[in-house]
Amino acid sequence: MTITITAFERSPDGGKGLARDTRVRWALEEVGQPYQVRLVSFKAMKEPAHLALHPFGQIPTYEEEGLGLFETGSIVFHIAQRHAGLLPDEPHARARAITWMFAALSTVEPPILDLTTARILEGDKPWSAQRMPLVQDRIRTRLDQLSRRLGGADWLDGAFSAGDLLMVSVLLRLRASGLLDEYPNLAAYVARGEARPAYQRAFEAQLAVNKPPAG
Ligand SMILES: N[C@@H](CCC(=O)N[C@@H](CS)C(=O)NCC(=O)O)C(=O)O
């Protein structure tokens, strides 16, 4: 079975691993599935061939024997369902791990993405400085709650799962803001995720594409 994913030809983050192909690479590394990568430019992402695969003209996508998927959450879920290692077998534990996948993407990630919007797209607006504390406090509300739930545990619900993979990936976006460091148990949680050999392989693979030329 050949798996092909898409990734940026040149990631705007310059290889920090924040583009969402890293999440898919990480999931594939966790379950030990080899994959190929098709690199796409921003221009090609908006052209018909890519739009046929991804209606919103984004990365990542996932192709495997006649199946084409978009949306990182769906792709990671598909990988986790097909291969052992990312979801527990016990039905209730499995349902809870899936719940954490949704929580990462639909409850924790939106305020974090808003910070990127506030910084990059709205940073030059006259009201930007006034809005920023509100954006940051909405993130803190979620981090407070998540930090309390995680407590002293290694992972969100027993063994590492696809829920942790997505939650760590979402929280990683906060590193540069310093907000994560306000919550030592969350910072340690993210560090545990990053220390996983599968994450390291995924990170190195995306870095190899995006590393600035030497010299
Ligand atoms: N909800 C989508 C978001 C995908 C997304 O925002 N992809 C970014 C890269 S991480 C992208 O392709 N940005 C370029 C664009 O939107 O033109 C997912 O989780 O896959």
Short mmCIF file of C-alpha atoms and ligand atoms in Angstrom, two decimals:
data_model
loop_
_atom_site.label_atom_id
_atom_site.label_comp_id
_atom_site.label_asym_id
_atom_site.label_seq_id
_atom_site.Cartn_x
_atom_site.Cartn_y
_atom_site.Cartn_z
CA MET A 1 0.00 0.00 0.00
CA THR A 2 1.47 3.34 -1.05
CA ILE A 3 0.54 6.35 1.03
CA THR A 4 1.14 9.81 -0.41
CA ILE A 5 0.66 13.01 1.54
CA THR A 6 1.06 16.62 0.46
CA ALA A 7 3.17 19.25 2.16
CA PHE A 8 4.33 22.79 1.44
CA GLU A 9 7.11 23.07 -1.12
CA ARG A 10 8.33 25.84 1.19
CA SER A 11 6.68 26.17 4.59
CA PRO A 12 6.05 29.71 5.88
CA ASP A 13 7.48 28.62 9.25
CA GLY A 14 10.82 27.73 7.65
CA GLY A 15 10.83 24.21 9.10
CA LYS A 16 9.61 24.70 12.69
CA GLY A 17 7.22 21.81 12.14
CA LEU A 18 4.07 23.88 12.60
CA ALA A 19 2.59 23.14 9.17
CA ARG A 20 0.01 20.42 9.55
CA ASP A 21 1.80 17.84 7.42
CA THR A 22 3.97 17.29 10.52
CA ARG A 23 0.91 15.92 12.36
CA VAL A 24 0.24 13.41 9.59
CA ARG A 25 3.91 12.47 9.31
CA TRP A 26 3.97 11.94 13.10
CA ALA A 27 0.89 9.68 13.00
CA LEU A 28 2.38 7.60 10.18
CA GLU A 29 5.68 7.31 12.05
CA GLU A 30 3.90 6.22 15.24
CA VAL A 31 2.19 3.33 13.42
CA GLY A 32 5.25 2.49 11.31
CA GLN A 33 3.74 3.18 7.89
CA PRO A 34 6.09 4.41 5.16
CA TYR A 35 4.82 7.29 3.05
CA GLN A 36 5.69 9.47 0.12
CA VAL A 37 5.38 13.23 0.03
CA ARG A 38 4.25 15.37 -2.89
CA LEU A 39 5.38 18.94 -2.36
CA VAL A 40 3.05 21.68 -3.56
CA SER A 41 3.54 25.39 -4.08
CA PHE A 42 0.99 27.98 -2.88
CA LYS A 43 0.05 28.48 -6.54
CA ALA A 44 -0.43 24.77 -7.23
CA MET A 45 -2.61 24.40 -4.10
CA LYS A 46 -5.21 26.67 -5.69
CA GLU A 47 -5.20 24.92 -9.10
CA PRO A 48 -7.73 22.32 -10.26
CA ALA A 49 -5.57 19.22 -9.75
CA HIS A 50 -5.06 19.96 -6.05
CA LEU A 51 -8.55 21.39 -5.55
CA ALA A 52 -9.98 18.07 -6.75
CA LEU A 53 -8.28 16.51 -3.72
CA HIS A 54 -8.68 19.39 -1.28
CA PRO A 55 -11.68 21.66 -1.90
CA PHE A 56 -10.15 24.46 0.20
CA GLY A 57 -6.78 24.40 -1.57
CA GLN A 58 -4.68 23.53 1.47
CA ILE A 59 -2.26 20.93 2.76
CA PRO A 60 -2.11 18.25 4.02
CA THR A 61 -3.91 15.67 1.91
CA TYR A 62 -3.66 11.90 2.07
CA GLU A 63 -3.95 9.38 -0.78
CA GLU A 64 -3.99 5.64 -0.57
CA GLU A 65 -5.27 3.23 -3.24
CA GLY A 66 -8.17 5.23 -4.62
CA LEU A 67 -8.93 7.04 -1.38
CA GLY A 68 -8.26 10.77 -1.15
CA LEU A 69 -8.66 12.59 2.18
CA PHE A 70 -8.22 16.15 3.42
CA GLU A 71 -8.51 17.65 6.95
CA THR A 72 -5.71 16.65 9.31
CA GLY A 73 -8.06 15.38 12.01
CA SER A 74 -9.78 13.05 9.58
CA ILE A 75 -6.47 11.85 8.17
CA VAL A 76 -5.00 11.12 11.62
CA PHE A 77 -8.23 9.37 12.60
CA HIS A 78 -8.11 7.23 9.44
CA ILE A 79 -4.50 6.25 10.15
CA ALA A 80 -5.35 5.48 13.79
CA GLN A 81 -8.30 3.30 12.80
CA ARG A 82 -6.36 1.31 10.22
CA HIS A 83 -3.19 0.69 12.20
CA ALA A 84 -2.50 -0.24 15.80
CA GLY A 85 -0.72 2.20 18.07
CA LEU A 86 -2.76 5.39 18.20
CA LEU A 87 -6.11 4.34 19.67
CA PRO A 88 -6.82 1.88 22.49
CA ASP A 89 -8.83 -1.28 21.66
CA GLU A 90 -11.14 -1.04 24.68
CA PRO A 91 -14.29 0.71 23.32
CA HIS A 92 -14.72 3.31 26.09
CA ALA A 93 -11.03 4.22 26.17
CA ARG A 94 -11.10 4.45 22.37
CA ALA A 95 -14.12 6.78 22.43
CA ARG A 96 -12.41 8.99 25.02
CA ALA A 97 -9.21 9.18 22.95
CA ILE A 98 -11.29 10.22 19.91
CA THR A 99 -12.97 12.84 22.10
CA TRP A 100 -9.54 14.32 22.87
CA MET A 101 -8.82 14.49 19.12
CA PHE A 102 -11.92 16.62 18.66
CA ALA A 103 -11.15 18.66 21.78
CA ALA A 104 -7.69 19.49 20.44
CA LEU A 105 -8.96 20.66 17.06
CA SER A 106 -12.29 22.24 17.88
CA THR A 107 -11.91 23.56 21.44
CA VAL A 108 -8.23 24.24 22.08
CA GLU A 109 -6.87 25.11 18.63
CA PRO A 110 -9.29 27.94 17.59
CA PRO A 111 -8.17 30.51 20.21
CA ILE A 112 -4.55 29.58 19.47
CA LEU A 113 -5.07 30.17 15.75
CA ASP A 114 -6.66 33.49 16.61
CA LEU A 115 -3.34 34.57 18.12
CA THR A 116 -1.61 33.92 14.79
CA THR A 117 -4.29 35.94 13.01
CA ALA A 118 -3.98 38.76 15.55
CA ARG A 119 -0.19 38.86 15.17
CA ILE A 120 0.30 38.30 11.46
CA LEU A 121 -2.82 39.57 9.73
CA GLU A 122 -4.00 42.24 12.18
CA GLY A 123 -0.72 43.33 13.79
CA ASP A 124 -0.68 46.63 11.89
CA LYS A 125 -4.27 47.63 12.73
CA PRO A 126 -4.74 50.55 15.15
CA TRP A 127 -6.85 48.38 17.49
CA SER A 128 -4.46 45.42 17.48
CA ALA A 129 -2.70 46.24 20.78
CA GLN A 130 -6.06 46.59 22.54
CA ARG A 131 -7.34 43.27 21.21
CA MET A 132 -4.22 41.22 21.99
CA PRO A 133 -4.79 40.77 25.76
CA LEU A 134 -8.30 39.47 25.02
CA VAL A 135 -6.93 36.94 22.54
CA GLN A 136 -4.27 35.83 25.02
CA ASP A 137 -6.75 35.51 27.89
CA ARG A 138 -9.02 33.29 25.80
CA ILE A 139 -6.05 30.99 25.31
CA ARG A 140 -5.22 31.10 29.02
CA THR A 141 -8.77 30.03 29.85
CA ARG A 142 -8.31 26.86 27.80
CA LEU A 143 -4.79 26.24 29.09
CA ASP A 144 -5.97 26.60 32.70
CA GLN A 145 -8.66 24.01 32.12
CA LEU A 146 -6.41 21.63 30.21
CA SER A 147 -3.64 21.99 32.77
CA ARG A 148 -6.03 21.12 35.58
CA ARG A 149 -7.30 18.06 33.72
CA LEU A 150 -3.82 16.78 32.84
CA GLY A 151 -2.51 17.31 36.38
CA GLY A 152 0.56 15.18 36.92
CA ALA A 153 -0.27 12.56 34.27
CA ASP A 154 1.97 11.87 31.30
CA TRP A 155 -0.88 11.79 28.77
CA LEU A 156 -4.51 12.91 28.70
CA ASP A 157 -6.15 9.54 29.25
CA GLY A 158 -3.86 6.62 30.01
CA ALA A 159 -1.47 5.63 27.22
CA PHE A 160 -0.35 8.03 24.48
CA SER A 161 -3.04 8.29 21.79
CA ALA A 162 -4.02 10.20 18.67
CA GLY A 163 -5.70 12.63 21.09
CA ASP A 164 -2.30 13.45 22.59
CA LEU A 165 -0.70 13.63 19.15
CA LEU A 166 -3.15 16.33 18.08
CA MET A 167 -3.17 18.15 21.44
CA VAL A 168 0.63 18.36 21.58
CA SER A 169 0.68 19.53 17.93
CA VAL A 170 -1.84 22.27 18.71
CA LEU A 171 0.02 23.43 21.85
CA LEU A 172 3.32 23.52 19.99
CA ARG A 173 2.02 26.55 18.13
CA LEU A 174 2.20 28.49 21.39
CA ARG A 175 5.88 28.00 22.06
CA ALA A 176 7.03 31.33 20.63
CA SER A 177 4.35 33.25 22.57
CA GLY A 178 5.67 32.19 25.99
CA LEU A 179 2.11 31.32 27.10
CA LEU A 180 2.90 27.63 27.35
CA ASP A 181 5.62 28.32 29.92
CA GLU A 182 2.97 29.72 32.28
CA TYR A 183 1.79 26.09 32.66
CA PRO A 184 4.77 23.87 33.58
CA ASN A 185 2.79 20.62 33.34
CA LEU A 186 1.62 21.52 29.82
CA ALA A 187 5.12 22.56 28.78
CA ALA A 188 6.40 19.19 30.07
CA TYR A 189 3.56 17.40 28.25
CA VAL A 190 4.55 19.02 24.96
CA ALA A 191 8.21 18.19 25.60
CA ARG A 192 7.22 14.53 26.19
CA GLY A 193 5.44 14.50 22.85
CA GLU A 194 8.39 16.05 21.07
CA ALA A 195 10.75 13.50 22.66
CA ARG A 196 8.93 10.58 21.06
CA PRO A 197 11.12 8.98 18.38
CA ALA A 198 8.20 9.07 15.91
CA TYR A 199 7.83 12.84 16.41
CA GLN A 200 11.55 13.33 15.95
CA ARG A 201 11.49 11.44 12.65
CA ALA A 202 8.49 13.45 11.46
CA PHE A 203 10.14 16.72 12.47
CA GLU A 204 13.41 15.86 10.74
CA ALA A 205 11.58 14.85 7.56
CA GLN A 206 9.75 18.18 7.30
CA LEU A 207 12.92 20.06 8.24
CA ALA A 208 14.80 18.35 5.41
CA VAL A 209 12.32 19.96 2.99
CA ASN A 210 12.37 23.40 4.58
CA LYS A 211 15.90 23.84 5.86
CA PRO A 212 17.41 27.09 4.56
CA PRO A 213 20.33 26.41 2.17
CA ALA A 214 23.69 26.27 3.99
CA GLY A 215 25.97 29.33 3.80
N1 LIG B 1 -8.55 22.44 8.97
C1 LIG B 1 -7.48 22.13 8.06
C2 LIG B 1 -6.58 23.35 7.95
C3 LIG B 1 -5.53 23.15 6.88
C4 LIG B 1 -4.61 24.35 6.79
O1 LIG B 1 -4.90 25.44 7.33
N2 LIG B 1 -3.48 24.14 6.11
C5 LIG B 1 -2.52 25.21 5.97
C6 LIG B 1 -1.13 24.68 6.26
S1 LIG B 1 -0.95 24.15 7.93
C7 LIG B 1 -2.53 25.69 4.52
O2 LIG B 1 -2.58 24.91 3.61
N3 LIG B 1 -2.44 27.02 4.35
C8 LIG B 1 -2.38 27.62 3.06
C9 LIG B 1 -3.69 28.18 2.62
O3 LIG B 1 -4.69 28.07 3.34
O4 LIG B 1 -3.70 28.76 1.52
C10 LIG B 1 -6.70 20.89 8.54
O5 LIG B 1 -6.68 20.66 9.76
O6 LIG B 1 -6.13 20.16 7.73
#
